[in-house]
Every structure is written in structure tokens, then in C-alpha cells.
mmCIF file of C-alpha atoms in Angstrom:
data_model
loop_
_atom_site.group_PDB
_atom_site.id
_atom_site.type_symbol
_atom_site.label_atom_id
_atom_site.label_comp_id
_atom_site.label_asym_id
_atom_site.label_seq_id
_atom_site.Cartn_x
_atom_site.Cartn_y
_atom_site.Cartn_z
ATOM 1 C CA UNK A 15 3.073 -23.151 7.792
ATOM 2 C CA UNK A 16 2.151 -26.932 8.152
ATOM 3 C CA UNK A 17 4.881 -30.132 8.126
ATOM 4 C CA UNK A 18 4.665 -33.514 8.684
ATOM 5 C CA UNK A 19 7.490 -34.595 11.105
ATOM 6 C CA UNK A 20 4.755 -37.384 13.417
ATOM 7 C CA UNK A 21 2.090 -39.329 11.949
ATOM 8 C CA UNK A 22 -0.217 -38.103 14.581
ATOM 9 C CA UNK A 23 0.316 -34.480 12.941
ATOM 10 C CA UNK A 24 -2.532 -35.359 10.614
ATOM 11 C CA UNK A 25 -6.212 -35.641 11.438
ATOM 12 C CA UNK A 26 -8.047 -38.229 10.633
ATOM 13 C CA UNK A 27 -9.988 -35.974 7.507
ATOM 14 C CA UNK A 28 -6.400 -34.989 6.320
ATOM 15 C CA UNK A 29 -5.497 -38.641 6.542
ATOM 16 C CA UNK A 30 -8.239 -39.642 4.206
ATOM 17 C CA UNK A 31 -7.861 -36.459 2.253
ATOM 18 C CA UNK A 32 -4.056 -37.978 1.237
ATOM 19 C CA UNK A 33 -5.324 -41.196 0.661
ATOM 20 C CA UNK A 34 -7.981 -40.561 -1.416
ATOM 21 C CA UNK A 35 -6.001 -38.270 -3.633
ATOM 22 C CA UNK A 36 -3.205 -40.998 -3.582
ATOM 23 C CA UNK A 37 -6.271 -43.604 -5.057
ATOM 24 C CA UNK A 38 -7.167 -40.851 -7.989
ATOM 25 C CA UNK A 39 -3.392 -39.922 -8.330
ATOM 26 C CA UNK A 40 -3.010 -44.171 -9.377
ATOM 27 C CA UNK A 41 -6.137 -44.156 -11.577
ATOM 28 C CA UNK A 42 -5.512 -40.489 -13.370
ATOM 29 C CA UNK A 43 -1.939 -39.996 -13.824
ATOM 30 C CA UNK A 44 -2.088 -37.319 -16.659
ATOM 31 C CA UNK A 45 -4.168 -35.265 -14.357
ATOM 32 C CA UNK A 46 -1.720 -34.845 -12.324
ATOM 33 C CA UNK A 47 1.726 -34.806 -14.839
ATOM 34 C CA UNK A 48 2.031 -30.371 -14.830
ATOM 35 C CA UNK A 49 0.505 -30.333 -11.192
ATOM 36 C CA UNK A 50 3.533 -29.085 -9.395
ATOM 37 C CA UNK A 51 5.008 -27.336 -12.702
ATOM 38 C CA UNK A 52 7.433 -24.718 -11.166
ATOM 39 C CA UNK A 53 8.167 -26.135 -7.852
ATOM 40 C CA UNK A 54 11.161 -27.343 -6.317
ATOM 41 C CA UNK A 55 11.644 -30.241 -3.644
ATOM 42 C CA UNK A 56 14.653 -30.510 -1.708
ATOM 43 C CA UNK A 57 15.823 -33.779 -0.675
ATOM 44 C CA UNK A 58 18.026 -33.176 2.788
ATOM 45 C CA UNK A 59 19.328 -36.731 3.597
ATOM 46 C CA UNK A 60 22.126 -37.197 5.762
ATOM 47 C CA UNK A 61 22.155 -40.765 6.428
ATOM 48 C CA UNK A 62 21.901 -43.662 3.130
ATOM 49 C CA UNK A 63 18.381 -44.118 1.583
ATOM 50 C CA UNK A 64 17.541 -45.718 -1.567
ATOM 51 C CA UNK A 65 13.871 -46.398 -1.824
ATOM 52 C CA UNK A 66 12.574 -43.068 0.572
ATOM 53 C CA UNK A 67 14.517 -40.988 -1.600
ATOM 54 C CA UNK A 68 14.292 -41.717 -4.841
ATOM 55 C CA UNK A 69 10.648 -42.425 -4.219
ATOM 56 C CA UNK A 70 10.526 -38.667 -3.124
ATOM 57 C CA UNK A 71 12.681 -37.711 -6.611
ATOM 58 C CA UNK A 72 10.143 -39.712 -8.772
ATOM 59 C CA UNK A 73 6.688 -38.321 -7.049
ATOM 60 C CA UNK A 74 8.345 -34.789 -7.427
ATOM 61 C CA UNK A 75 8.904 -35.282 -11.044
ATOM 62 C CA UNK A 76 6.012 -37.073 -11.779
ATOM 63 C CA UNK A 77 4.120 -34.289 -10.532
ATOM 64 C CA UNK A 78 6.094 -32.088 -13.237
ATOM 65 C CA UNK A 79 8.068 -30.388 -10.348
ATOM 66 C CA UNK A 80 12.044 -30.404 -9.752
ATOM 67 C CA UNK A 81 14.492 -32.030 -7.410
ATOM 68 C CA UNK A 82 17.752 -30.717 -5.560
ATOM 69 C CA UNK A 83 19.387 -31.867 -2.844
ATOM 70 C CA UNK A 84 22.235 -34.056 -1.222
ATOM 71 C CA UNK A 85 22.252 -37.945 -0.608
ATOM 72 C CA UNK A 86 25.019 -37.914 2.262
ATOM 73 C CA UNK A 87 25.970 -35.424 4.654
ATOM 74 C CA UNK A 88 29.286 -35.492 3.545
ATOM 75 C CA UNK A 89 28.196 -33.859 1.035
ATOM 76 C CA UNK A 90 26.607 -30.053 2.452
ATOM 77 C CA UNK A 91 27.303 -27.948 4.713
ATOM 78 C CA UNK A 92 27.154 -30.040 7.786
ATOM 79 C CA UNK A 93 30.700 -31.295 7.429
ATOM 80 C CA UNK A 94 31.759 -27.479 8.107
ATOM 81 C CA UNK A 95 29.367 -27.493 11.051
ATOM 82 C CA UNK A 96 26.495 -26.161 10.125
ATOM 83 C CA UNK A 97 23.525 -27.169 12.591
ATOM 84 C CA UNK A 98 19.996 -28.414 11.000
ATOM 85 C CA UNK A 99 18.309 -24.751 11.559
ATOM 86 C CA UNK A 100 20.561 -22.932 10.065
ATOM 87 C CA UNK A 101 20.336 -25.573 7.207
ATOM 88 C CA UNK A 102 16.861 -25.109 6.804
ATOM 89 C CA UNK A 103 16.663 -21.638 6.810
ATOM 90 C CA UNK A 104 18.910 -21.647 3.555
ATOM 91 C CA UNK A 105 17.212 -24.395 1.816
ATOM 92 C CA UNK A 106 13.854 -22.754 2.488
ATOM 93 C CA UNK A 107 15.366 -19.403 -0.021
ATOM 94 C CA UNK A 108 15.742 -22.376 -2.803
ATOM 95 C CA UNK A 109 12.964 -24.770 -2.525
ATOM 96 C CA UNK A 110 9.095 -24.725 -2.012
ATOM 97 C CA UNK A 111 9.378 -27.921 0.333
ATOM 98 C CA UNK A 112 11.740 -30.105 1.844
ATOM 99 C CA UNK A 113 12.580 -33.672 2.673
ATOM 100 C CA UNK A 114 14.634 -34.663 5.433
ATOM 101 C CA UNK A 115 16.302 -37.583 6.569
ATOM 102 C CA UNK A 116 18.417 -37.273 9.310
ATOM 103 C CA UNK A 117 20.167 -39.856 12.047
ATOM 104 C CA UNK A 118 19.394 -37.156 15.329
ATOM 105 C CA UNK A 119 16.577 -37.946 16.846
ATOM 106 C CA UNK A 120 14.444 -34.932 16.253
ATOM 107 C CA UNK A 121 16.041 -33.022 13.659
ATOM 108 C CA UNK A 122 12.841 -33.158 11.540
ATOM 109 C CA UNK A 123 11.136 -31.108 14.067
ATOM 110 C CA UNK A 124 14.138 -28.224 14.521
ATOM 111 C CA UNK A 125 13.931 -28.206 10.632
ATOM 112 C CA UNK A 126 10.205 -27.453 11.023
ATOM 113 C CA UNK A 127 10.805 -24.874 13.557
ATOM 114 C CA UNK A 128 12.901 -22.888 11.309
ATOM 115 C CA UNK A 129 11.892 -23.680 7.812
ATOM 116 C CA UNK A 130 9.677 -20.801 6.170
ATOM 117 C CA UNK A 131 8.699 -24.239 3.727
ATOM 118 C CA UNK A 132 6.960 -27.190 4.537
ATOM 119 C CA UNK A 133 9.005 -29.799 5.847
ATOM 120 C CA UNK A 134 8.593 -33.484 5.645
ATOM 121 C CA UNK A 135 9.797 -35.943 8.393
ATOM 122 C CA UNK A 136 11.789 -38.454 5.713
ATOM 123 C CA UNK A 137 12.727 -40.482 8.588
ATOM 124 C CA UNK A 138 14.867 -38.866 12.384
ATOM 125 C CA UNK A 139 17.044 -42.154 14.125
ATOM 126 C CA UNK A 140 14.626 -44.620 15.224
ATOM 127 C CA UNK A 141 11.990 -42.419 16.354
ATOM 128 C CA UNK A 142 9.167 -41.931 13.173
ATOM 129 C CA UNK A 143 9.553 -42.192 9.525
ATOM 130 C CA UNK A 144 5.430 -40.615 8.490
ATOM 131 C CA UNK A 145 5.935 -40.940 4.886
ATOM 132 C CA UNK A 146 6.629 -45.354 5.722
ATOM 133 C CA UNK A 147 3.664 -44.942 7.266
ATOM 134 C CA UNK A 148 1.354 -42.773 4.710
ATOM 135 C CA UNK A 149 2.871 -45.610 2.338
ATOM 136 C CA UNK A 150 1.688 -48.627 5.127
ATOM 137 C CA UNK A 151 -1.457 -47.173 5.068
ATOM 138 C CA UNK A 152 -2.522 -46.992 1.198
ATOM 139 C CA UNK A 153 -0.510 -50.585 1.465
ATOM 140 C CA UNK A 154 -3.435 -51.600 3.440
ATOM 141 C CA UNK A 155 -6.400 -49.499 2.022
ATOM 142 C CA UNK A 156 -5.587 -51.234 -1.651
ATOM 143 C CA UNK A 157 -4.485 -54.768 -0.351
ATOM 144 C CA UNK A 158 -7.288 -55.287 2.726
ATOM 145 C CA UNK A 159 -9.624 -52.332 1.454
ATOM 146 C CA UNK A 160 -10.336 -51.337 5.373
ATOM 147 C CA UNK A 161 -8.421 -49.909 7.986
ATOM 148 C CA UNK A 162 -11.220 -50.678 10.777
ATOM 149 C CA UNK A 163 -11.695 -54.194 12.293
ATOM 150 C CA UNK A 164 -8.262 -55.224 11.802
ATOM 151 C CA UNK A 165 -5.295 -57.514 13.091
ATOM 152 C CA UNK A 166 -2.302 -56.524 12.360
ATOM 153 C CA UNK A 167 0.704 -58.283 13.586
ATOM 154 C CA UNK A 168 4.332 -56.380 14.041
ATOM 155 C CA UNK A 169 7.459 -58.975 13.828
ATOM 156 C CA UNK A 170 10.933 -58.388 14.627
ATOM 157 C CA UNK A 171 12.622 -55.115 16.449
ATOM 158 C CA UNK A 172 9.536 -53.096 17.613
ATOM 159 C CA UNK A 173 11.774 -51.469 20.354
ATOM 160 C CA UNK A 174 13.973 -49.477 17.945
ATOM 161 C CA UNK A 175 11.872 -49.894 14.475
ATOM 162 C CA UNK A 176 11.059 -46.450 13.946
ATOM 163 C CA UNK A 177 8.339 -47.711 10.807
ATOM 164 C CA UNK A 178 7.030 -49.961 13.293
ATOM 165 C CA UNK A 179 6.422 -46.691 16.239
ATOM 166 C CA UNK A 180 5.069 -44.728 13.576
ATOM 167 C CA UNK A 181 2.209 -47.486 11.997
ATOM 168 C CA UNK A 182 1.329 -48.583 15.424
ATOM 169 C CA UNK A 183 0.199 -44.593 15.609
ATOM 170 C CA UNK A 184 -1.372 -44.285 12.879
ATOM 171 C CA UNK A 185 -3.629 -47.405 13.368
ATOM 172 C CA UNK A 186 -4.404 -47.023 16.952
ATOM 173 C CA UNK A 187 -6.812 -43.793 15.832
ATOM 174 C CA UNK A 188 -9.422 -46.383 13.958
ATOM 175 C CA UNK A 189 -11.929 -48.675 15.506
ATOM 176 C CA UNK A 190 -11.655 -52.555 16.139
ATOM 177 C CA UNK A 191 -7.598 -52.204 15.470
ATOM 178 C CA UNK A 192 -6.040 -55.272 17.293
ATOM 179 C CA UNK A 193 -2.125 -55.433 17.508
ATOM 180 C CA UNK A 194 -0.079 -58.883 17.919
ATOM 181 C CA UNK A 195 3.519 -57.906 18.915
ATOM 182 C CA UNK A 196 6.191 -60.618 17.767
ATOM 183 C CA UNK A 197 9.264 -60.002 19.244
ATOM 184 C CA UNK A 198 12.276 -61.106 21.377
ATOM 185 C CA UNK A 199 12.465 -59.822 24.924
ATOM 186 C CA UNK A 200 15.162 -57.683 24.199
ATOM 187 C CA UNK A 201 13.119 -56.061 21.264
ATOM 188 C CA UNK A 202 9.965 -55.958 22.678
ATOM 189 C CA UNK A 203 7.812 -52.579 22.016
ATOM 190 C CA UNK A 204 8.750 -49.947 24.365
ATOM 191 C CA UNK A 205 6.247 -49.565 28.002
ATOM 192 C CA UNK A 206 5.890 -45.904 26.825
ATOM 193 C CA UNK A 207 4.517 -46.711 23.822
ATOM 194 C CA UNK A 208 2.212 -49.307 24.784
ATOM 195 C CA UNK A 209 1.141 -47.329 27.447
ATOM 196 C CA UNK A 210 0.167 -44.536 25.676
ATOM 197 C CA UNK A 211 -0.898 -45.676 22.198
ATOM 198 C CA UNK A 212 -2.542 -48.775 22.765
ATOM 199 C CA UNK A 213 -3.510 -48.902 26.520
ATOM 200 C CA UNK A 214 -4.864 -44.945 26.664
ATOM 201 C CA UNK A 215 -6.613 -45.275 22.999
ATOM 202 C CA UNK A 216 -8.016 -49.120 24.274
ATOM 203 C CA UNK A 217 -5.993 -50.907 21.759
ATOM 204 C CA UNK A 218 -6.142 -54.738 22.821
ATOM 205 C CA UNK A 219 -2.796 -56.110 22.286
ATOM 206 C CA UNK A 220 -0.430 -59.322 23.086
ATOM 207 C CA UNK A 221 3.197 -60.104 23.205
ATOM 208 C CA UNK A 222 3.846 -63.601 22.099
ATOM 209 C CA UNK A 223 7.654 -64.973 20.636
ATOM 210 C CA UNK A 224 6.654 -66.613 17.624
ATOM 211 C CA UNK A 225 4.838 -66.191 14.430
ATOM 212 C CA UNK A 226 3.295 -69.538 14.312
ATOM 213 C CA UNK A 227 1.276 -69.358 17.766
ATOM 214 C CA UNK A 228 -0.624 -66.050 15.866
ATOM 215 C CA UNK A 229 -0.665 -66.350 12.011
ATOM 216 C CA UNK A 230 -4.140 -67.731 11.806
ATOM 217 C CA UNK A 231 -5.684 -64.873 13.292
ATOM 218 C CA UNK A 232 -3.524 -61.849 11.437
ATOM 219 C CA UNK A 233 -5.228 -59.842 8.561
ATOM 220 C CA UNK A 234 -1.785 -57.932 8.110
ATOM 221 C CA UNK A 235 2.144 -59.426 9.143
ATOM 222 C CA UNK A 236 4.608 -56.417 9.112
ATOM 223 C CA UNK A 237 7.674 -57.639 9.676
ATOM 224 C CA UNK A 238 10.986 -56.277 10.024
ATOM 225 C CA UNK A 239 14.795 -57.628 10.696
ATOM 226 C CA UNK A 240 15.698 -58.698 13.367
ATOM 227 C CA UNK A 241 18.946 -56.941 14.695
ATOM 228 C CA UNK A 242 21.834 -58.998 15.220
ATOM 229 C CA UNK A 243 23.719 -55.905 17.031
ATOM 230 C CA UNK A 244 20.851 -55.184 19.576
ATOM 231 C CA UNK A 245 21.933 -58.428 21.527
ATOM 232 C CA UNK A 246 24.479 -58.498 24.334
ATOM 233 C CA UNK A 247 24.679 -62.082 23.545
ATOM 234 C CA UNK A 248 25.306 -63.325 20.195
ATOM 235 C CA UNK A 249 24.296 -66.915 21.195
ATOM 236 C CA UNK A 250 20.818 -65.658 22.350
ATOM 237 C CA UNK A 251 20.660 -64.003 18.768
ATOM 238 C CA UNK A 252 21.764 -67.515 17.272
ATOM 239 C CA UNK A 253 19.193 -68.922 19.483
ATOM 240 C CA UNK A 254 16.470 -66.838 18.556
ATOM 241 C CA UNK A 255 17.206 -65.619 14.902
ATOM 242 C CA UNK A 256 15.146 -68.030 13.279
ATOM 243 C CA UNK A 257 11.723 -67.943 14.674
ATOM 244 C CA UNK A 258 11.907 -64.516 13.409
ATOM 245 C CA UNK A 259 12.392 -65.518 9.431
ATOM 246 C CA UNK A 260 9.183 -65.806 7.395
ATOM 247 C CA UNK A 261 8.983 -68.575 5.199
ATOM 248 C CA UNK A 262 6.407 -70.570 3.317
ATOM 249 C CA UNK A 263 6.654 -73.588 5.848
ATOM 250 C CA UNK A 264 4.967 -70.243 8.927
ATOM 251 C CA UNK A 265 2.466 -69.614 6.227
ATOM 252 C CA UNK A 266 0.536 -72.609 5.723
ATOM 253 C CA UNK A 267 -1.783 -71.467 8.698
ATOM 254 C CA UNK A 268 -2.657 -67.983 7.320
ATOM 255 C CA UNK A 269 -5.674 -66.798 5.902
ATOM 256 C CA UNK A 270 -5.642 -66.477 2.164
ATOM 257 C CA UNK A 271 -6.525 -62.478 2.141
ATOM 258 C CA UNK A 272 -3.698 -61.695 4.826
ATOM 259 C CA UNK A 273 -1.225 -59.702 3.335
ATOM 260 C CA UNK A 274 2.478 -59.436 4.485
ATOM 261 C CA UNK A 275 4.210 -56.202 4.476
ATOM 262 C CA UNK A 276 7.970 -54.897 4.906
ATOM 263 C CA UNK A 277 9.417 -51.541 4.725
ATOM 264 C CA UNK A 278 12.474 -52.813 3.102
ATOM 265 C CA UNK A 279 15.132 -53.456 2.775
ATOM 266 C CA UNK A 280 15.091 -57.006 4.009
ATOM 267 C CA UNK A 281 18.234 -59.006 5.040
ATOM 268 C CA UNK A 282 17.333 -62.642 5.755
ATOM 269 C CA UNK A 283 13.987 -62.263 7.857
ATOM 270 C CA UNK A 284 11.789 -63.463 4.696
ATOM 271 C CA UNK A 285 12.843 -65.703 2.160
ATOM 272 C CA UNK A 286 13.421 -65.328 -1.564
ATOM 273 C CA UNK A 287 10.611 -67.871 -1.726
ATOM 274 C CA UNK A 288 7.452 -65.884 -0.286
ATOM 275 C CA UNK A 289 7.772 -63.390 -2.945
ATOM 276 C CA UNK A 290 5.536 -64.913 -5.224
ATOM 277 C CA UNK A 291 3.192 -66.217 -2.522
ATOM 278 C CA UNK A 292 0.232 -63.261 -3.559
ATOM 279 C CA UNK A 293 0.182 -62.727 0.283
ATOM 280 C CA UNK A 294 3.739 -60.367 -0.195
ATOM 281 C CA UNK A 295 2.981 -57.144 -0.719
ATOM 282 C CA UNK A 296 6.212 -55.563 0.041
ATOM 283 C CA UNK A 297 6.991 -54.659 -3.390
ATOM 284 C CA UNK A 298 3.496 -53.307 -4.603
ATOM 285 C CA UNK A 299 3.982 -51.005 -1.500
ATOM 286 C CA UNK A 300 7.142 -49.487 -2.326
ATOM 287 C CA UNK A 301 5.059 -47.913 -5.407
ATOM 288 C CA UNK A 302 2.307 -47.281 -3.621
ATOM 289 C CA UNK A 303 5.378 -44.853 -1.513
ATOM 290 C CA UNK A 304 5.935 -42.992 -4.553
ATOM 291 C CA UNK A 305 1.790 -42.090 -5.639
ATOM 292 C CA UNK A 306 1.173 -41.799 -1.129
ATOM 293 C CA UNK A 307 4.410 -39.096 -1.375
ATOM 294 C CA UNK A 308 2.456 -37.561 -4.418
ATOM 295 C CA UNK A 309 -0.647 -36.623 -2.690
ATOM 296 C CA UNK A 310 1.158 -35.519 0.061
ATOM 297 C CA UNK A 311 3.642 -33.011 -1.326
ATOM 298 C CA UNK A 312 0.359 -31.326 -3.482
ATOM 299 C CA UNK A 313 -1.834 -31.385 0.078
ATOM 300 C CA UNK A 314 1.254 -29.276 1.903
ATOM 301 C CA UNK A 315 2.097 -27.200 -0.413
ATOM 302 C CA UNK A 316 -2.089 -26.584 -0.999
ATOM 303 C CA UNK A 317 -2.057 -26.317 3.090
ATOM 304 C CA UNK A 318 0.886 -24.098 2.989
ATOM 305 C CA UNK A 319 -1.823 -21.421 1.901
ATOM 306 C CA UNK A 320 -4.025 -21.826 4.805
ATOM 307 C CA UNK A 321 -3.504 -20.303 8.253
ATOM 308 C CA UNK A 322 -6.655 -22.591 9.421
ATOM 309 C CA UNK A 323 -4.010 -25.357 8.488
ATOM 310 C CA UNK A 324 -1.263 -24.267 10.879
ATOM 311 C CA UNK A 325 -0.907 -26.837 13.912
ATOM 312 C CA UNK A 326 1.282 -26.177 17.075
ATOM 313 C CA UNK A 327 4.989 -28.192 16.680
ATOM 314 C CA UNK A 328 5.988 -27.685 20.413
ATOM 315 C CA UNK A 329 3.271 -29.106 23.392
ATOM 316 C CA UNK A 330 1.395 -26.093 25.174
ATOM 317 C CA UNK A 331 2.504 -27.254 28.343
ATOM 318 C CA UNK A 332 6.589 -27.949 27.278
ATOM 319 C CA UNK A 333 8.831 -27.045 29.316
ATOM 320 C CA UNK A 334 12.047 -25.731 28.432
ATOM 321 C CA UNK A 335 15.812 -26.239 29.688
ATOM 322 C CA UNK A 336 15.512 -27.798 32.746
ATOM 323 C CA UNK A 337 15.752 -31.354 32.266
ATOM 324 C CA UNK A 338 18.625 -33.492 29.678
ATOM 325 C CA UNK A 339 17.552 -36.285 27.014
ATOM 326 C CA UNK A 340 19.502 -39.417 28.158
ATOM 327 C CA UNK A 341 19.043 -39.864 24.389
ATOM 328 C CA UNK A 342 22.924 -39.183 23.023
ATOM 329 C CA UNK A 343 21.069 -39.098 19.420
ATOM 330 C CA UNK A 344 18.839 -36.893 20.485
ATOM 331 C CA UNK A 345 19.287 -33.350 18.477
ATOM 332 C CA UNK A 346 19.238 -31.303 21.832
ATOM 333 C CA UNK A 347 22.475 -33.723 22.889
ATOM 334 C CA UNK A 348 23.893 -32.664 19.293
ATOM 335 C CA UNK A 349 23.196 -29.430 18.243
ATOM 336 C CA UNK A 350 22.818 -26.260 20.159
ATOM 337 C CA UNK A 351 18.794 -25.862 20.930
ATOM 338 C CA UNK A 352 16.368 -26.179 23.692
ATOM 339 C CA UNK A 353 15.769 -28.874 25.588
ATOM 340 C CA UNK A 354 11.646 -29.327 25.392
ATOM 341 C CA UNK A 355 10.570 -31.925 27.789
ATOM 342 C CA UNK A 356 6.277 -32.499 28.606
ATOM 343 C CA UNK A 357 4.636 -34.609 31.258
ATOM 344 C CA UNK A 358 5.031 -38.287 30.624
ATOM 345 C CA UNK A 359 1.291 -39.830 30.689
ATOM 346 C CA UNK A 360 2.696 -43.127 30.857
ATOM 347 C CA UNK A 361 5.016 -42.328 34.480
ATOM 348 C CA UNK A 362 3.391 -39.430 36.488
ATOM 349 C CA UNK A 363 6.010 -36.697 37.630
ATOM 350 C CA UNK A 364 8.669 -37.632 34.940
ATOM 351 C CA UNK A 365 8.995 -36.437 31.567
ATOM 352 C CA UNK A 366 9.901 -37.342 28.254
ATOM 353 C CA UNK A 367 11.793 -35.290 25.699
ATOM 354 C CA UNK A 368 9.272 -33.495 22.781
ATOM 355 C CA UNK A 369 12.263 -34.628 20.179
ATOM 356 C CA UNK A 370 12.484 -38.315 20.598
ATOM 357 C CA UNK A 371 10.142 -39.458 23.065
ATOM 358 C CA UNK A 372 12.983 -40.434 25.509
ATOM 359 C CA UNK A 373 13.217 -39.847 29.085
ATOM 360 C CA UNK A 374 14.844 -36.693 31.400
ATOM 361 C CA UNK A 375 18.035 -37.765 33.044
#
């Protein structure tokens, strides 16, 4: 069976395979109407989502497929106690592939582990949302028409933006990639992860604390909000808040083919005004979420046929209920299952947790 629960999960030819049908999905969309006739997709989301799931709903039925599901945990079996496992396990005798959103850290994988269905990672806590990231990607494959030789700049909390973890991924497997990290020092991007995405795959990077100092030299700003309850101290936030809101005034240095991207939904960090500056793409790439989900669902349910296809969830060299997640999201603090811990490349002779990246107590 094959799922999608890290961006990493795909290779770079499957990554091009889903982009590439995404592209002829957009320019032949009658090809595709009956192309999932028959099928079901279950939508598992147990925290709020507006644009992940319905854009799930309308590639499903676009594709001529059907749609079941819940929108709040409230609302299944969870509420009675049911763990994620023995969720999947029953959704998998209704559907041919699910979607799940969860708040633990990790529950995407335990789905995976139990499912006899492809599962997709809709988005676990703050540790990886793929699909944002499939959708990031066509973003910049329509917008910039490259993905090599690129500077892309991430703005606003990169410590617990889980879109933000998962593009920095993605991009650090193609060449020339430079990354510009805008950011407060209390939402700075985690040492782990700049440690072993950009510093082990030679990713040059920089931490600055304002757009302004950078927006010359940026082919892509990603930005996201800034969190107000991340901060111990509410003046520092007050402080710092607004060198962290894009507006046309930050702009007037940028390059006329950068393109600005968001995975929505915004608060305050851009203003109502850039939205017709041709440099926002935020709202072309919530469609381009629905055609990139598309492709997907028909490449894992194709994949779903092939053994060749089926990849490893759990590290060969895990190891297994000896250490604890310090994580209290994490799904091994929450639900009954293994603890899976593997070598942390980033701090020799500790480990991190195979469900949310954290550290062993």
C-alpha cells in the first residue's frame, strides 16, 4: 500500500509525475470528469478546515468519485474513545482512500500503519501538511515556471508553521534552492530542521528580522501569521507585529516576476491592498490545491496496485519503547502505540521521535 503522510515520501519522478498530471488535469478537464467513477474518499478531519477540505470534496467529485466523512471530531467515533487505528481500520471497509486531518502530532502515520487504503496526510499539529505543499509547488511551477535556481523567502512563524516545515522539504531536493528565513527570535526555524534539511542537503540560507533588508533578492515570499499567542510577552509581540505585515509600501523593492504566496487563511499579516498587486498569488493557489489534490488521489489509488510502489513508513533502524516524546501532542503521548524514536543526525547520541520529529525525554 502507498500514503502520503511527509513530503519527502515522494521521489523526485513521483513528484513530477503529480505535477505534470496536475498541468494536463487544468488544460483537459473532461478527460478526467468519470476518472474516479465508483470510488469513495473519506474525509477524516478532526480539527476545523475550510479550504483543505472542501478542496479534497471538490477534486473527489470532479474526478466523478464520492465523498463521506466528518468535519469535527465531535462528530465520530472519537468522542466514545475510539483511537486513530482502530478508526482507520473501519473507514478502510467503506472507502477506497482517505483524508486525514488530525491535531496529534503523528496520527497521519498510525492511520497509515493500519489503513488497508491509501491514506493522505491532510495536515497532523504543526508537524507537515504534504497536500499545502503539492499545492506550493504547482503554485510555483505555473507562477515562476522553475523550481531550480530559486529564492524563496519564508515570513512569519517558521518554528511551529507546519506548511512552512513541509515546503522547506520539498524544495531543499532541487538545485540552486536558496532560503531567506524572516522571522522573530522566538519563531525562528527550528536547529533540527536547519540542520538537517538545509545544512546536510547544502541549502545556503540566512536569518534576517525584516522583509525589507531581503525583498529585492526573493523570487518567491511565503508568508504566514505571525502568532500573537507564541509570545511570553505581549509587548515584544506589539513591538514586533508589524515588520511582519506585507503591504504595498515593503513591495516597492521587489522584482516584478516575484510572486507572494500564503496558505491561508490570513489574519492581518498582508493587507486587503496587495491583492490586486499581480505579485499575490495566494488565491490562484488555493485552486491550483484542488487540480494538485486531483492528480494525487488518481496517482495513489493507480500506486495502490503496485507492490514496486510500497515504501517503508517506520525507519529501518527505529527503535521502539524505550525513550518518551516530550511532545504532549504527540500521538504516542495520546493514544496507546509505540513509541518509535531514530538517531537524531542533527545531535549525535539523542533521538528524535519518528511521529513528530521531537526529541526523547
Amino acid at each position: 500500500m502507498r500514503h502520503l503522510i511527509d513530503p519527502t515520501d515522494l521521489s523526485m519522478q513521483e513528484l513530477d509525475e503529480i505535477i505534470n498530471l496536475a498541468l494536463d488535469i487544468i488544460d483537459n478537464r473532461e478527460k478526467y470528469a468519470d476518472a474516479c467513477k465508483g470510488k469513495k474518499l473519506a474525509t477524516l478531519f478532526y480539527e476545523p478546515s475550510t479550504r483543505t477540505r472542501l478542496s479534497f470534496t471538490a477534486a473527489m467529485m470532479e474526478l466523478g468519485g464520492s465523498v463521506l466523512g466528518f468535519s469535527d471530531a465531535k462528530n465520530s467515533s472519537v468522542s466514545k474513545g475510539e483511537t486513530c487505528a482502530d478508526t482507520s481500520k473501519v473507514i478502510s471497509c467503506f472507502a477506497d482512500i482517505i483524508a486525514m486531518r488530525h491535531f496529534e502530532e503523528g496520527a497521519a502515520l498510525v492511520a497509515a500503519m493500519n489503513a488497508t487504503v491509501p491514506v493522505i496526510n491532510a495536515g497532523d499539529g504543526s508537524h507537515s501538511h504534504p497536500t499545502q505543499t503539492l499545492t506550493d509547488l504547482l503554485t510555483i511551477k505555473r507562477e515562476i515556471g522553475r523550481f531550480d535556481n530559486i529564492t524563496i523567502g519564508f515570513c512569519g512563524d517558521l518554528r511551529f508553521g507546519r506548511t512552512v516545515h513541509s515546503l522547506i522539504k520539498a524544495m531543499s531536493r532541487y538545485k540552486g534552492v536558496k532560503v531567506v528565513l524572516i522571522a522573530p527570535d522566538q519563531l525562528r526555524l527550528p536547529s533540527y530542521m536547519k540542520h538537517e534539511v538545509c545544512e546536510m542537503n547544502n541549502i545556503p540560507y540566512v536569518e534576517v528580522s525584516s522583509m525589507e533588508e531581503v525583498m529585492d533578492q526573493l523570487d518567491v515570499l511565503y508568508m504566514t501569521r505571525v502568532q500573537k499567542e507564541r509570545f511570553l510577552d505581549e509587548d515584544e509581540f506589539d513591538r514586533l507585529k508589524d515588520s511582519f505585515i506585507l503591504d504595498p509600501a515593503k513591495l516597492k523593492n521587489a522584482r516584478p516576476e516575484m510572486r507572494i504566496l500564503h496558505p491561508l487563511p490570513r489574519v492581518n499579516e498582508i493587507t486587503v491592498e496587495v491583492d490586486a498587486d499581480p505579485r499575490a498569488a495566494y488565491f490562484r493557489q488555493v485552486e491550483n490545491g484542488k487540480f494538485v489534490r486531483m492528480a494525487l488521489i488518481l496517482k495513489l489509488l493507480e500506486w495502490a496496485k503496485d507492490d514496486s510502489k510500497t515504501i517503508d513508513l517506520v525507519p529501518k533502524d527505529v527503535i521502539r519503547n524505550e525513550y518518551v516524546c516530550h511532545n504532549k501532542r504527540c500521538i504516542s503521548n495520546m493514544e496507546n502505540v509505540d513509541s518509535l524514536f531514530r538517531p537524531a543526525t542533527d545531535k549525535p547520541g539523542k533521538f528524535r521521535c519518528v511521529y513528530c520529529e521531537s526529541k526523547a525525554k
